[in-house]
Tab-separated table of C-alpha atoms and ligand atoms in Angstrom:
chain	number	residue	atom	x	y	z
A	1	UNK	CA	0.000	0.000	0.000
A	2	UNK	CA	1.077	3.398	-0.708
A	3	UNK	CA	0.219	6.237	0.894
A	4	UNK	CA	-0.585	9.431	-1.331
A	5	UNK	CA	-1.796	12.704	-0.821
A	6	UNK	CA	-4.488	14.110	-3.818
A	7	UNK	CA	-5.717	17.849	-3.772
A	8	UNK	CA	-8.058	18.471	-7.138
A	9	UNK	CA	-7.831	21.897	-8.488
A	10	UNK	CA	-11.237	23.442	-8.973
A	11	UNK	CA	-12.325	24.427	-12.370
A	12	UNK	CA	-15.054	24.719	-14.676
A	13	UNK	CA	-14.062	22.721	-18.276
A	14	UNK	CA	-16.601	22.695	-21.173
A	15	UNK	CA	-15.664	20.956	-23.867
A	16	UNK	CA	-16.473	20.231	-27.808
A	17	UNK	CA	-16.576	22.050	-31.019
A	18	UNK	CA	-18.561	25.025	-31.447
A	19	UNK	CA	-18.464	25.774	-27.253
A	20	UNK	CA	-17.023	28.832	-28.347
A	21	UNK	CA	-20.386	30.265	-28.664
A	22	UNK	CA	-20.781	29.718	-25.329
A	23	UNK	CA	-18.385	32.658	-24.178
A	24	UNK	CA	-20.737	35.066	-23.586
A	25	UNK	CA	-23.260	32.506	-20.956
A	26	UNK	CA	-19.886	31.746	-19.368
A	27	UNK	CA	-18.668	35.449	-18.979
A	28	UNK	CA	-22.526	36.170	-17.581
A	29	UNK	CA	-22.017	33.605	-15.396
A	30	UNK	CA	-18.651	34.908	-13.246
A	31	UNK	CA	-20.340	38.172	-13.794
A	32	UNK	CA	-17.909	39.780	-16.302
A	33	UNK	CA	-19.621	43.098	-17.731
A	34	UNK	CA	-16.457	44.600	-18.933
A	35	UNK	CA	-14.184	41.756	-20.229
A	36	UNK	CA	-10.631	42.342	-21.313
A	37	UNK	CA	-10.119	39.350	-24.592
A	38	UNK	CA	-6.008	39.314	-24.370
A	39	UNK	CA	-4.497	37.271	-27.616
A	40	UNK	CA	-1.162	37.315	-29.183
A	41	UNK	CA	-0.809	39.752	-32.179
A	42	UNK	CA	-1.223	36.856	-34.805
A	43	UNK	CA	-4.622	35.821	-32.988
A	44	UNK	CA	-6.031	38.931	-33.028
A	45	UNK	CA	-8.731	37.877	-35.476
A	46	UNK	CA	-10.176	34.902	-33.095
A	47	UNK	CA	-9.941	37.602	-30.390
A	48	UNK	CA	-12.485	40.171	-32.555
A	49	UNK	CA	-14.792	37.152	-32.968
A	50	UNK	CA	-14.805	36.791	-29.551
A	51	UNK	CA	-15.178	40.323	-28.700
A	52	UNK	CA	-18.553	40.073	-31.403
A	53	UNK	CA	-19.727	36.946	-29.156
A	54	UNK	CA	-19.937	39.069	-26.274
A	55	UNK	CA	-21.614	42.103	-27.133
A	56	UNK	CA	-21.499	44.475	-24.712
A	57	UNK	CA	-19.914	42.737	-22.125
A	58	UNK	CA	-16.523	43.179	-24.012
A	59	UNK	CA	-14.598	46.011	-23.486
A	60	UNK	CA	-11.289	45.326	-24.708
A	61	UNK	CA	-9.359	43.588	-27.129
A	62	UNK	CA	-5.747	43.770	-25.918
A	63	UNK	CA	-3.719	42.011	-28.725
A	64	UNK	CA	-0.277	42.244	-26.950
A	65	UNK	CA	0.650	39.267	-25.288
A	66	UNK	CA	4.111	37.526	-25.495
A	67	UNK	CA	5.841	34.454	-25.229
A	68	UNK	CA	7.280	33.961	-21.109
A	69	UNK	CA	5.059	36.360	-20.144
A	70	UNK	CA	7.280	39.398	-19.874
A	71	UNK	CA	6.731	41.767	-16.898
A	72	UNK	CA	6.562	44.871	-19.110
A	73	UNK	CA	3.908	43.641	-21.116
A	74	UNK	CA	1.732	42.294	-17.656
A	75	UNK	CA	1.974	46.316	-16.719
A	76	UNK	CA	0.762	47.738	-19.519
A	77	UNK	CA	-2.205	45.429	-19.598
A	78	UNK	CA	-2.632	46.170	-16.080
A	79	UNK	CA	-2.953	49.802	-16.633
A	80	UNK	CA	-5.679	49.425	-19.193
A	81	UNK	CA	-7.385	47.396	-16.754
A	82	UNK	CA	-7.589	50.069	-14.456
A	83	UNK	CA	-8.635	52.662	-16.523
A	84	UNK	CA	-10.997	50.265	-18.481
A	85	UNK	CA	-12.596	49.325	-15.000
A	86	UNK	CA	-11.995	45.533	-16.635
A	87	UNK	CA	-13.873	43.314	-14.000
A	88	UNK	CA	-12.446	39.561	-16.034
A	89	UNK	CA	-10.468	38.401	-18.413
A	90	UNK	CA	-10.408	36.072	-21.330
A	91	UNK	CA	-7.850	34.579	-23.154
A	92	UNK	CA	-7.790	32.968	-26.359
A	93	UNK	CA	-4.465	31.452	-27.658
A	94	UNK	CA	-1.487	29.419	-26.511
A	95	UNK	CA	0.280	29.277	-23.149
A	96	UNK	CA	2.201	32.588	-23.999
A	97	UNK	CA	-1.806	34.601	-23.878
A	98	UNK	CA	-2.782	32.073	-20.561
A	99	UNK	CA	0.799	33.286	-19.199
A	100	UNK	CA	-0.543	37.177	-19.830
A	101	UNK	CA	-4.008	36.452	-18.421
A	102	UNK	CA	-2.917	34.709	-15.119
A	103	UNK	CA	0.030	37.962	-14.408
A	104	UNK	CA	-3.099	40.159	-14.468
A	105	UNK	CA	-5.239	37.565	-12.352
A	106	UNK	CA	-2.344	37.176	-9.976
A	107	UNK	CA	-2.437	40.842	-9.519
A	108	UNK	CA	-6.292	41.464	-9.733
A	109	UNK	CA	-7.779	38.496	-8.860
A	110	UNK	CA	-9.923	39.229	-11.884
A	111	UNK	CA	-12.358	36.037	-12.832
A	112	UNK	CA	-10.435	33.837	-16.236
A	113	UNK	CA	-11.987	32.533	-19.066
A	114	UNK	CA	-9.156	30.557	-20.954
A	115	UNK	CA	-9.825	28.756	-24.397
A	116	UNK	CA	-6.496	27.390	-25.010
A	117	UNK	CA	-5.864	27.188	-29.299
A	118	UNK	CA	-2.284	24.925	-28.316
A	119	UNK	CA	-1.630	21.851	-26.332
A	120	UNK	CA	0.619	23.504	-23.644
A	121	UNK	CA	-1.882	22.709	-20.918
A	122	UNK	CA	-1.587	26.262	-19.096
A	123	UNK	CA	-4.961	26.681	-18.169
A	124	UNK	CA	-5.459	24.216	-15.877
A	125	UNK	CA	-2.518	25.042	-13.866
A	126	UNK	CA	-1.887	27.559	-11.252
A	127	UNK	CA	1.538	28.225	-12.506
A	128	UNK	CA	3.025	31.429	-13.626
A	129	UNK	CA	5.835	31.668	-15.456
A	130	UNK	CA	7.266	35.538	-15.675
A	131	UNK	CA	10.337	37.370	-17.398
A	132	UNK	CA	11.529	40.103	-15.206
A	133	UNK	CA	15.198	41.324	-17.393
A	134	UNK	CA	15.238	38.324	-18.654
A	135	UNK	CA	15.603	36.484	-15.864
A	136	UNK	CA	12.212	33.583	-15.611
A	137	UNK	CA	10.899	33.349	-12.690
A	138	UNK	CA	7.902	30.915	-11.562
A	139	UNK	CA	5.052	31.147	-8.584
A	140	UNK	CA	2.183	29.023	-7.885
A	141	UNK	CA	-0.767	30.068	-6.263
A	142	UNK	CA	-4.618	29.862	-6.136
A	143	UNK	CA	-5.602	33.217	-7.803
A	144	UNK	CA	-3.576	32.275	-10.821
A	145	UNK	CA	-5.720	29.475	-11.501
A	146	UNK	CA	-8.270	30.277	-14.194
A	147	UNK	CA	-12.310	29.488	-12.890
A	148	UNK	CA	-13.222	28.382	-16.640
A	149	UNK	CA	-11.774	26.817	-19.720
A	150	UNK	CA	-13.517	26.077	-22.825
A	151	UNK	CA	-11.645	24.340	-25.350
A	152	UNK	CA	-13.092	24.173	-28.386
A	153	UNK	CA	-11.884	21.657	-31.091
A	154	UNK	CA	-12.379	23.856	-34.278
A	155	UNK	CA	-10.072	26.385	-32.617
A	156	UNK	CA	-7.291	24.229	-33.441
A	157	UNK	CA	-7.870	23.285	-36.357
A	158	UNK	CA	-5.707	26.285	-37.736
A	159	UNK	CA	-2.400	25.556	-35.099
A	160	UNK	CA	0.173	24.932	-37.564
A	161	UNK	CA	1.553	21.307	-37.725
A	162	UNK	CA	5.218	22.364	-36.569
A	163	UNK	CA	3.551	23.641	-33.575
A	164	UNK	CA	0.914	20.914	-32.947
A	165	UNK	CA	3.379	18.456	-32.644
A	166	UNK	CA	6.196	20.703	-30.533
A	167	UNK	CA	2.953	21.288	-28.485
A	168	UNK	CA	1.717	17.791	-28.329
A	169	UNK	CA	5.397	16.763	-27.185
A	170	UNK	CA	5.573	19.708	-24.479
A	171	UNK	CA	2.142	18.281	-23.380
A	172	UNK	CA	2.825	14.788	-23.177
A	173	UNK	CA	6.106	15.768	-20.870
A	174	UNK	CA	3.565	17.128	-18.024
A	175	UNK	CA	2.422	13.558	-18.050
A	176	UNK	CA	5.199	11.507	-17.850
A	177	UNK	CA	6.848	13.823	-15.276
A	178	UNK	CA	3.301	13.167	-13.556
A	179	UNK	CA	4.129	9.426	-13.005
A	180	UNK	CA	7.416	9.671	-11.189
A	181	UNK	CA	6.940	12.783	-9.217
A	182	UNK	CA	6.684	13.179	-5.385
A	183	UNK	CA	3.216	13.828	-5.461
A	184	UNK	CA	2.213	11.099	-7.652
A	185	UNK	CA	-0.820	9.357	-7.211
A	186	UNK	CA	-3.408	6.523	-8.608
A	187	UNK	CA	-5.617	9.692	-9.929
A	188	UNK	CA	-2.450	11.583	-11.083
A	189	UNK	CA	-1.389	8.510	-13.142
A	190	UNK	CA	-5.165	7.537	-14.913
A	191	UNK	CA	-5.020	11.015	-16.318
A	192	UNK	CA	-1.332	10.794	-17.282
A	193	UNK	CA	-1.545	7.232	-18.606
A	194	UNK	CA	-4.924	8.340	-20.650
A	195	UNK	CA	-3.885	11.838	-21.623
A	196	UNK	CA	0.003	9.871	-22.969
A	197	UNK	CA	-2.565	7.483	-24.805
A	198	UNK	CA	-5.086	9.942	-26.373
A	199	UNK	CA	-2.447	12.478	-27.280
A	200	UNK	CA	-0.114	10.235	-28.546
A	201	UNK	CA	-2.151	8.770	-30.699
A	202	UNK	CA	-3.981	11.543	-32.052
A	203	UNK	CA	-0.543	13.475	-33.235
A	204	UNK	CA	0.610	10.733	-35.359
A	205	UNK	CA	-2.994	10.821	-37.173
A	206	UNK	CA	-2.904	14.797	-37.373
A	207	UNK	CA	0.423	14.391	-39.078
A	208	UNK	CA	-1.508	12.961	-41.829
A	209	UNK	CA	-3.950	15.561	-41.332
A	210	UNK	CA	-3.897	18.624	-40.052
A	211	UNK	CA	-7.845	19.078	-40.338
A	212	UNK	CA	-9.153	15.787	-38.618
A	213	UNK	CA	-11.573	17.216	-36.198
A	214	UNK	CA	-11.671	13.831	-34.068
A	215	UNK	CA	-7.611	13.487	-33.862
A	216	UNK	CA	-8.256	16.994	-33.493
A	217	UNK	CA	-10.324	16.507	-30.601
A	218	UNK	CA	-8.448	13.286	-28.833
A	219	UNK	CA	-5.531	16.026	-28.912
A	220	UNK	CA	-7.142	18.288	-27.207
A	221	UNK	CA	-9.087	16.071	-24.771
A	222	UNK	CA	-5.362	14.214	-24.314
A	223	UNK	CA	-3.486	17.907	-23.761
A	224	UNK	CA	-6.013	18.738	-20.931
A	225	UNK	CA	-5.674	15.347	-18.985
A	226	UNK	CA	-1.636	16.152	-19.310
A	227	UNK	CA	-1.816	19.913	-18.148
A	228	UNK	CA	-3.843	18.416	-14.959
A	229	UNK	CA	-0.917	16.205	-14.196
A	230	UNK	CA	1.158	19.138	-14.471
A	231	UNK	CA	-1.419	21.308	-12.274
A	232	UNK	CA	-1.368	18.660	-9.421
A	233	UNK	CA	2.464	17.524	-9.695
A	234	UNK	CA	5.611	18.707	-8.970
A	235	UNK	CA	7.817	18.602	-11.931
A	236	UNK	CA	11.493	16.970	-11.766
A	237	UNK	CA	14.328	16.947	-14.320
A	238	UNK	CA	12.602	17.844	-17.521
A	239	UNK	CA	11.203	20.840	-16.669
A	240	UNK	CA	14.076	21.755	-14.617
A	241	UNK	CA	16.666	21.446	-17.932
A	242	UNK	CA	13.694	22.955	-20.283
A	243	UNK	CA	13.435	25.844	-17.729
A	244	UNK	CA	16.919	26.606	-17.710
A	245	UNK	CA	18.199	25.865	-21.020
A	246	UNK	CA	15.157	27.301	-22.552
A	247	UNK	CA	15.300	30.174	-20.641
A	248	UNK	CA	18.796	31.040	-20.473
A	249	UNK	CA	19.362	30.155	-23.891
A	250	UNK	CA	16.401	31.756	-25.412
A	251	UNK	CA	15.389	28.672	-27.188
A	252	UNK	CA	11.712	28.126	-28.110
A	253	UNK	CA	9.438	26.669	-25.188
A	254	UNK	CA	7.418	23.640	-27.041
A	255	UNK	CA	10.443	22.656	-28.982
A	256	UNK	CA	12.953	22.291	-26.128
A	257	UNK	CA	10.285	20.260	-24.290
A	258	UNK	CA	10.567	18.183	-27.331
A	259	UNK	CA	13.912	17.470	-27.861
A	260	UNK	CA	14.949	17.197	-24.145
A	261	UNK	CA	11.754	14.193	-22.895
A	262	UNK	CA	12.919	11.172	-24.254
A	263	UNK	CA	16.415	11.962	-22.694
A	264	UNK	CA	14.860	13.315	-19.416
A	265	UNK	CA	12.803	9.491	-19.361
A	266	UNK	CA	15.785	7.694	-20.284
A	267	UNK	CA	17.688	9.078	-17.211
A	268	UNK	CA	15.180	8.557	-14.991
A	269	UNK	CA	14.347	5.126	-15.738
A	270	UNK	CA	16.919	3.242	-13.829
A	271	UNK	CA	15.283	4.635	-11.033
A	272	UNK	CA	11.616	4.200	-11.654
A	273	UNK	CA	11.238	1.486	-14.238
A	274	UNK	CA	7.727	0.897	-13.869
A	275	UNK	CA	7.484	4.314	-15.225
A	276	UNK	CA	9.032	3.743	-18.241
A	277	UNK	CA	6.974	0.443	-18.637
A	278	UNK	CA	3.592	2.746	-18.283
A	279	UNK	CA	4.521	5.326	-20.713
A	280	UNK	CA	5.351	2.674	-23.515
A	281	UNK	CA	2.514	1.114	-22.592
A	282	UNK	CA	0.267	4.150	-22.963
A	283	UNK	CA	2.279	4.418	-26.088
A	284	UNK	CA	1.224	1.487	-27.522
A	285	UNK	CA	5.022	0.901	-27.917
A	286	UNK	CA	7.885	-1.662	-26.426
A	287	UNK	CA	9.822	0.671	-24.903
A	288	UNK	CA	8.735	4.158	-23.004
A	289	UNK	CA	12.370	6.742	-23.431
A	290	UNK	CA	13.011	5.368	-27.038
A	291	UNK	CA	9.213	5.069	-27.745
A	292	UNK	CA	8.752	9.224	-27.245
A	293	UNK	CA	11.894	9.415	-29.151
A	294	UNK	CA	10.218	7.069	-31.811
A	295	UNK	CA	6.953	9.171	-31.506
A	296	UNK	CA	9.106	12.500	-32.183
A	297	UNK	CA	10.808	11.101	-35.310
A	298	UNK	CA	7.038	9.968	-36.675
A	299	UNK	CA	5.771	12.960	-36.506
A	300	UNK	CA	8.360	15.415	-37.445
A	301	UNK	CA	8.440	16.673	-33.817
A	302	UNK	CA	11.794	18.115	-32.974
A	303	UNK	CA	14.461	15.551	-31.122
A	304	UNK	CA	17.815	18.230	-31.370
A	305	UNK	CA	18.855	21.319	-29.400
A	306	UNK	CA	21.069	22.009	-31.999
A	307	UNK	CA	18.104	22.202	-34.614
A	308	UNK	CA	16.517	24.506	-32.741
A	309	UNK	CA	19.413	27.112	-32.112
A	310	UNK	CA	20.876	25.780	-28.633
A	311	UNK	CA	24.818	26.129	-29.006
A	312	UNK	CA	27.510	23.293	-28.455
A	313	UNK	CA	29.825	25.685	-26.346
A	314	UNK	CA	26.973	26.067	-23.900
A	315	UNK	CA	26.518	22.689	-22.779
A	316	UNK	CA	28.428	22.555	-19.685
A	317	UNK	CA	27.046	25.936	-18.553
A	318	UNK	CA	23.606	24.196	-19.293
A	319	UNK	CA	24.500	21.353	-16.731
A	320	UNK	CA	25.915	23.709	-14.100
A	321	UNK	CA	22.662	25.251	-14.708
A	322	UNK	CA	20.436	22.196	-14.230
A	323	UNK	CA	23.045	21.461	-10.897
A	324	UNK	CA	21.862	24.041	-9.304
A	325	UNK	CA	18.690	24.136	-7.371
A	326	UNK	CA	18.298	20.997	-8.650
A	327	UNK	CA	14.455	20.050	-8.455
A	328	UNK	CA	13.334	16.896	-6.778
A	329	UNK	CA	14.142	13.831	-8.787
A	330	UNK	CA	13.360	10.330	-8.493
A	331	UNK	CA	17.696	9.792	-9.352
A	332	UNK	CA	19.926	12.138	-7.737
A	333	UNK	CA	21.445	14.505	-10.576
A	334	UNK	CA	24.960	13.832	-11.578
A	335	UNK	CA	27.081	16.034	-13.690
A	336	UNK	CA	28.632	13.754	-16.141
A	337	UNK	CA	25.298	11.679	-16.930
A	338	UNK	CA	24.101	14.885	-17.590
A	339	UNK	CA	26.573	16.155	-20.064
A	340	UNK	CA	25.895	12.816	-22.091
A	341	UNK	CA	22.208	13.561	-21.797
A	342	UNK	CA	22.684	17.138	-22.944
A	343	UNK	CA	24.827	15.890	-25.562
A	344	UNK	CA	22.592	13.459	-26.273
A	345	UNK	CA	19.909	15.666	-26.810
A	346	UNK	CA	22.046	18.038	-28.754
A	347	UNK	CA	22.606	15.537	-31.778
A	348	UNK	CA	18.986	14.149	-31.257
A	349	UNK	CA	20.460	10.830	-30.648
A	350	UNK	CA	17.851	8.184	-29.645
A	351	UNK	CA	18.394	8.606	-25.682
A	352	UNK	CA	20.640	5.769	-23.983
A	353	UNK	CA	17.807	3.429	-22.428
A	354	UNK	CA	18.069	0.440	-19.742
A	355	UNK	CA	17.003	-1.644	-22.378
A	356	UNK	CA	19.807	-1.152	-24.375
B	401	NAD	P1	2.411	30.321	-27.674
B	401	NAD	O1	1.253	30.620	-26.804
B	401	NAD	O2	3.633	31.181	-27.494
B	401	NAD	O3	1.941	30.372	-29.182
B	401	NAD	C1	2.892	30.505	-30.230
B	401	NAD	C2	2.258	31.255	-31.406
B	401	NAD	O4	1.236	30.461	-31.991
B	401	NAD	C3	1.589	32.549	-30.974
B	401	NAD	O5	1.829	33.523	-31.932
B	401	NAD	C4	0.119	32.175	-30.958
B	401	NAD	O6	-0.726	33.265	-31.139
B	401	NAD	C5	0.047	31.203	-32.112
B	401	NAD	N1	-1.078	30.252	-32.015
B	401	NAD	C6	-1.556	29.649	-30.921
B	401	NAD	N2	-2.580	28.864	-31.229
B	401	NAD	C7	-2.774	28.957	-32.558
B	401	NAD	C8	-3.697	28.374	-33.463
B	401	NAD	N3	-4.622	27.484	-33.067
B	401	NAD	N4	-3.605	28.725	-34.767
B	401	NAD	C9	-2.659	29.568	-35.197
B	401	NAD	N5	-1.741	30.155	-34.378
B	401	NAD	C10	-1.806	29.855	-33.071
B	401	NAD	O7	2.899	28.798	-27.524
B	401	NAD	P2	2.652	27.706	-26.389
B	401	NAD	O8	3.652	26.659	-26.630
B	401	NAD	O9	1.219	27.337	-26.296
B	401	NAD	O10	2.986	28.477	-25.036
B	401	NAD	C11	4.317	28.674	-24.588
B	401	NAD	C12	4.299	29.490	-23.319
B	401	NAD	O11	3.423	28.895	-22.373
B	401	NAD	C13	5.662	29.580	-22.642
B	401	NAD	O12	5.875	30.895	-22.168
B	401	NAD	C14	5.542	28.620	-21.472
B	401	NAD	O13	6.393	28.946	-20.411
B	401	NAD	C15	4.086	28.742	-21.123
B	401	NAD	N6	3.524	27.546	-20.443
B	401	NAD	C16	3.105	27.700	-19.161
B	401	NAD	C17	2.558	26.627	-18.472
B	401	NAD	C18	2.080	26.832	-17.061
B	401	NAD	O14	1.425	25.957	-16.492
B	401	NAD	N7	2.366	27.948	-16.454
B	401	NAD	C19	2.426	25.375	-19.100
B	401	NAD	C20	2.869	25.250	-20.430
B	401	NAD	C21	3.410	26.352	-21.102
């Protein structure tokens, strides 16, 4: 018997395609009369449609949010939200327009309406990632949180297939981190085992095509289960080295998720092996490490740091990085095994597995 510890986070999750429409009941609902709709500049046009759903109850369409959630941006927003006498906020894009939404929530406590367009799995998570000179910094706490999130399949439909699948991989790293974490738990694990499953097997049909509105949906359905894991769990060495060599290095969020899990599984699995049995499982594959990096390689997802603009010369500074603070992991972090995984994931080398 083990003994586990499982705190749900409350929110309110409405599903389907076409739920969109249902913005303006929701909104009514937390009793949002002046609603700020926050997108990124390229989503402004799904943030006008939204502003149209909501009729007089939206106030504002700020179109200026920004990937890692930089501090500068957060203020301006915040000032229009004074002087705009904004009483909630809704967000319609990826993680980098949740980030924007939960620094003014954080600040407010203003009511959230998320309707995430990616798989990063933000909005279910009271996690807020924030750039202050550069420098990321992350909190967790209850008012972050949003109260509603209404995905909506057709939404997707127009992510670009570079992103779904850096997306899909980010996503499916919440999970497995999920299943060896200090807080795991039987609950923790259904939704990662399911949410690995669905999402998993959804991206390699969306490679084939990008329009299938029920891949389309298992994505989406598979991306929340994974952000829940990551809501509920503490995260270990994956999001430790994507924090830190993503951040420091400047190197997009998704992608580095990507090309850094199979490695991050593959070092971890001497420790937990059950793990690594679950996630191929869930896979529908042998092995779990060389199955993600088997998953990647299907569906174009990226498997190298140096593909995505990470430099050779700043390896070792990556590991001294990763060394310190080191986050809770189920195998004690050791310089030299991390080199070879950084190196590893560098080349995009399948990662070195117990199997092997
Ligand atoms: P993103 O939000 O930065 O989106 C990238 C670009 O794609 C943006 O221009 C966006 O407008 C566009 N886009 C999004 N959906 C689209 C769609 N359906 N069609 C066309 N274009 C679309 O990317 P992301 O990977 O979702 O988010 C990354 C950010 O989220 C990072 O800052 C990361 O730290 C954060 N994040 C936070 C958490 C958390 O729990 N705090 C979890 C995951 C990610």
């Amino acid at each position: 018997m083990k003994t586990f510890t499982y705190t749900g986070l409350p929110a309110r999750v409405i599903f389907g395609a076409g739920t969109i429409l249902r913005i303006a009941e929701e909104a009514d609902r937390l009793g949002i009369r002046r609603a700020m709709v926050l997108t990124t500049p390229a989503q402004f046009a799904e943030g006008g449609h939204i502003m149209g759903l909501l009729g007089g109850a939206g106030a504002v369409l700020h179109t200026r949010a920004a990937m890692h959630t930089p501090i500068e941006v957060t203020q301006a927003a915040l000032e229009i939200a004074d002087s705009e006498q904004i009483d909630g906020l809704i967000a319609v894009g990826g993680g980098s327009t949740t980030g924007l939404s939960k620094a003014i929530a954080h600040r407010t406590d203003l009511p959230q309406i998320i309707v995430p367009t990616t798989y990063a799995g933000s909005e279910v998570t009271p996690i807020l990632g924030e750039t202050h000179n550069g420098i990321k910094t992350t909190i967790s706490d209850p008012t972050i949180l949003p109260e509603v999130v209404i995905y909506d399949v057709e939404l997707t439909l127009s992510l670009p297939l570079a992103m779904t699948v850096a997306s899909g991989m980010n996503a499916l790293a919440h999970a497995v981190e999920a299943l060896y974490a200090r807080e795991a738990n039987p609950v923790l694990s259904l939704m990662a085992q399911e949410g690995i499953r669905a999402l998993s097997k959804a991206l390699r049909e969306i490679v084939n095509d990008v329009t299938n509105r029920d891949a389309r949906a298992d994505a989406l359905y598979g991306s929340w289960l994974c952000g829940m894991c990551l809501g509920s769990a503490g995260m270990s060495l994956h999001h430790k080295l994507c924090h830190t060599v993503g951040g420091s290095f400047d190197l997009p969020h998704a992608e580095t998720h990507s090309a850094i899990l199979p490695h991050a599984l593959a070092y971890n699995a001497s420790a937990v092996p059950e793990v690594d049995k679950l996630v191929a499982s869930a896979l529908g594959s042998r092995r779990g490490a060389a199955g993600l990096h088997e998953l990647a390689v299907a569906i174009g997802a990226p498997t190298s740091l140096q593909a995505i603009g990470f430099r050779f010369e700043d390896i070792e500074r990556a590991a001294d990085l990763a060394m310190a603070k080191p986050y809770w992991n189920p195998r004690p972090l050791e310089r030299p095994e991390l080199l070879t995984l950084l190196n590893n994931a560098f080349a995009g080398n399948a990662p070195e597995t117990i199997n092997d």
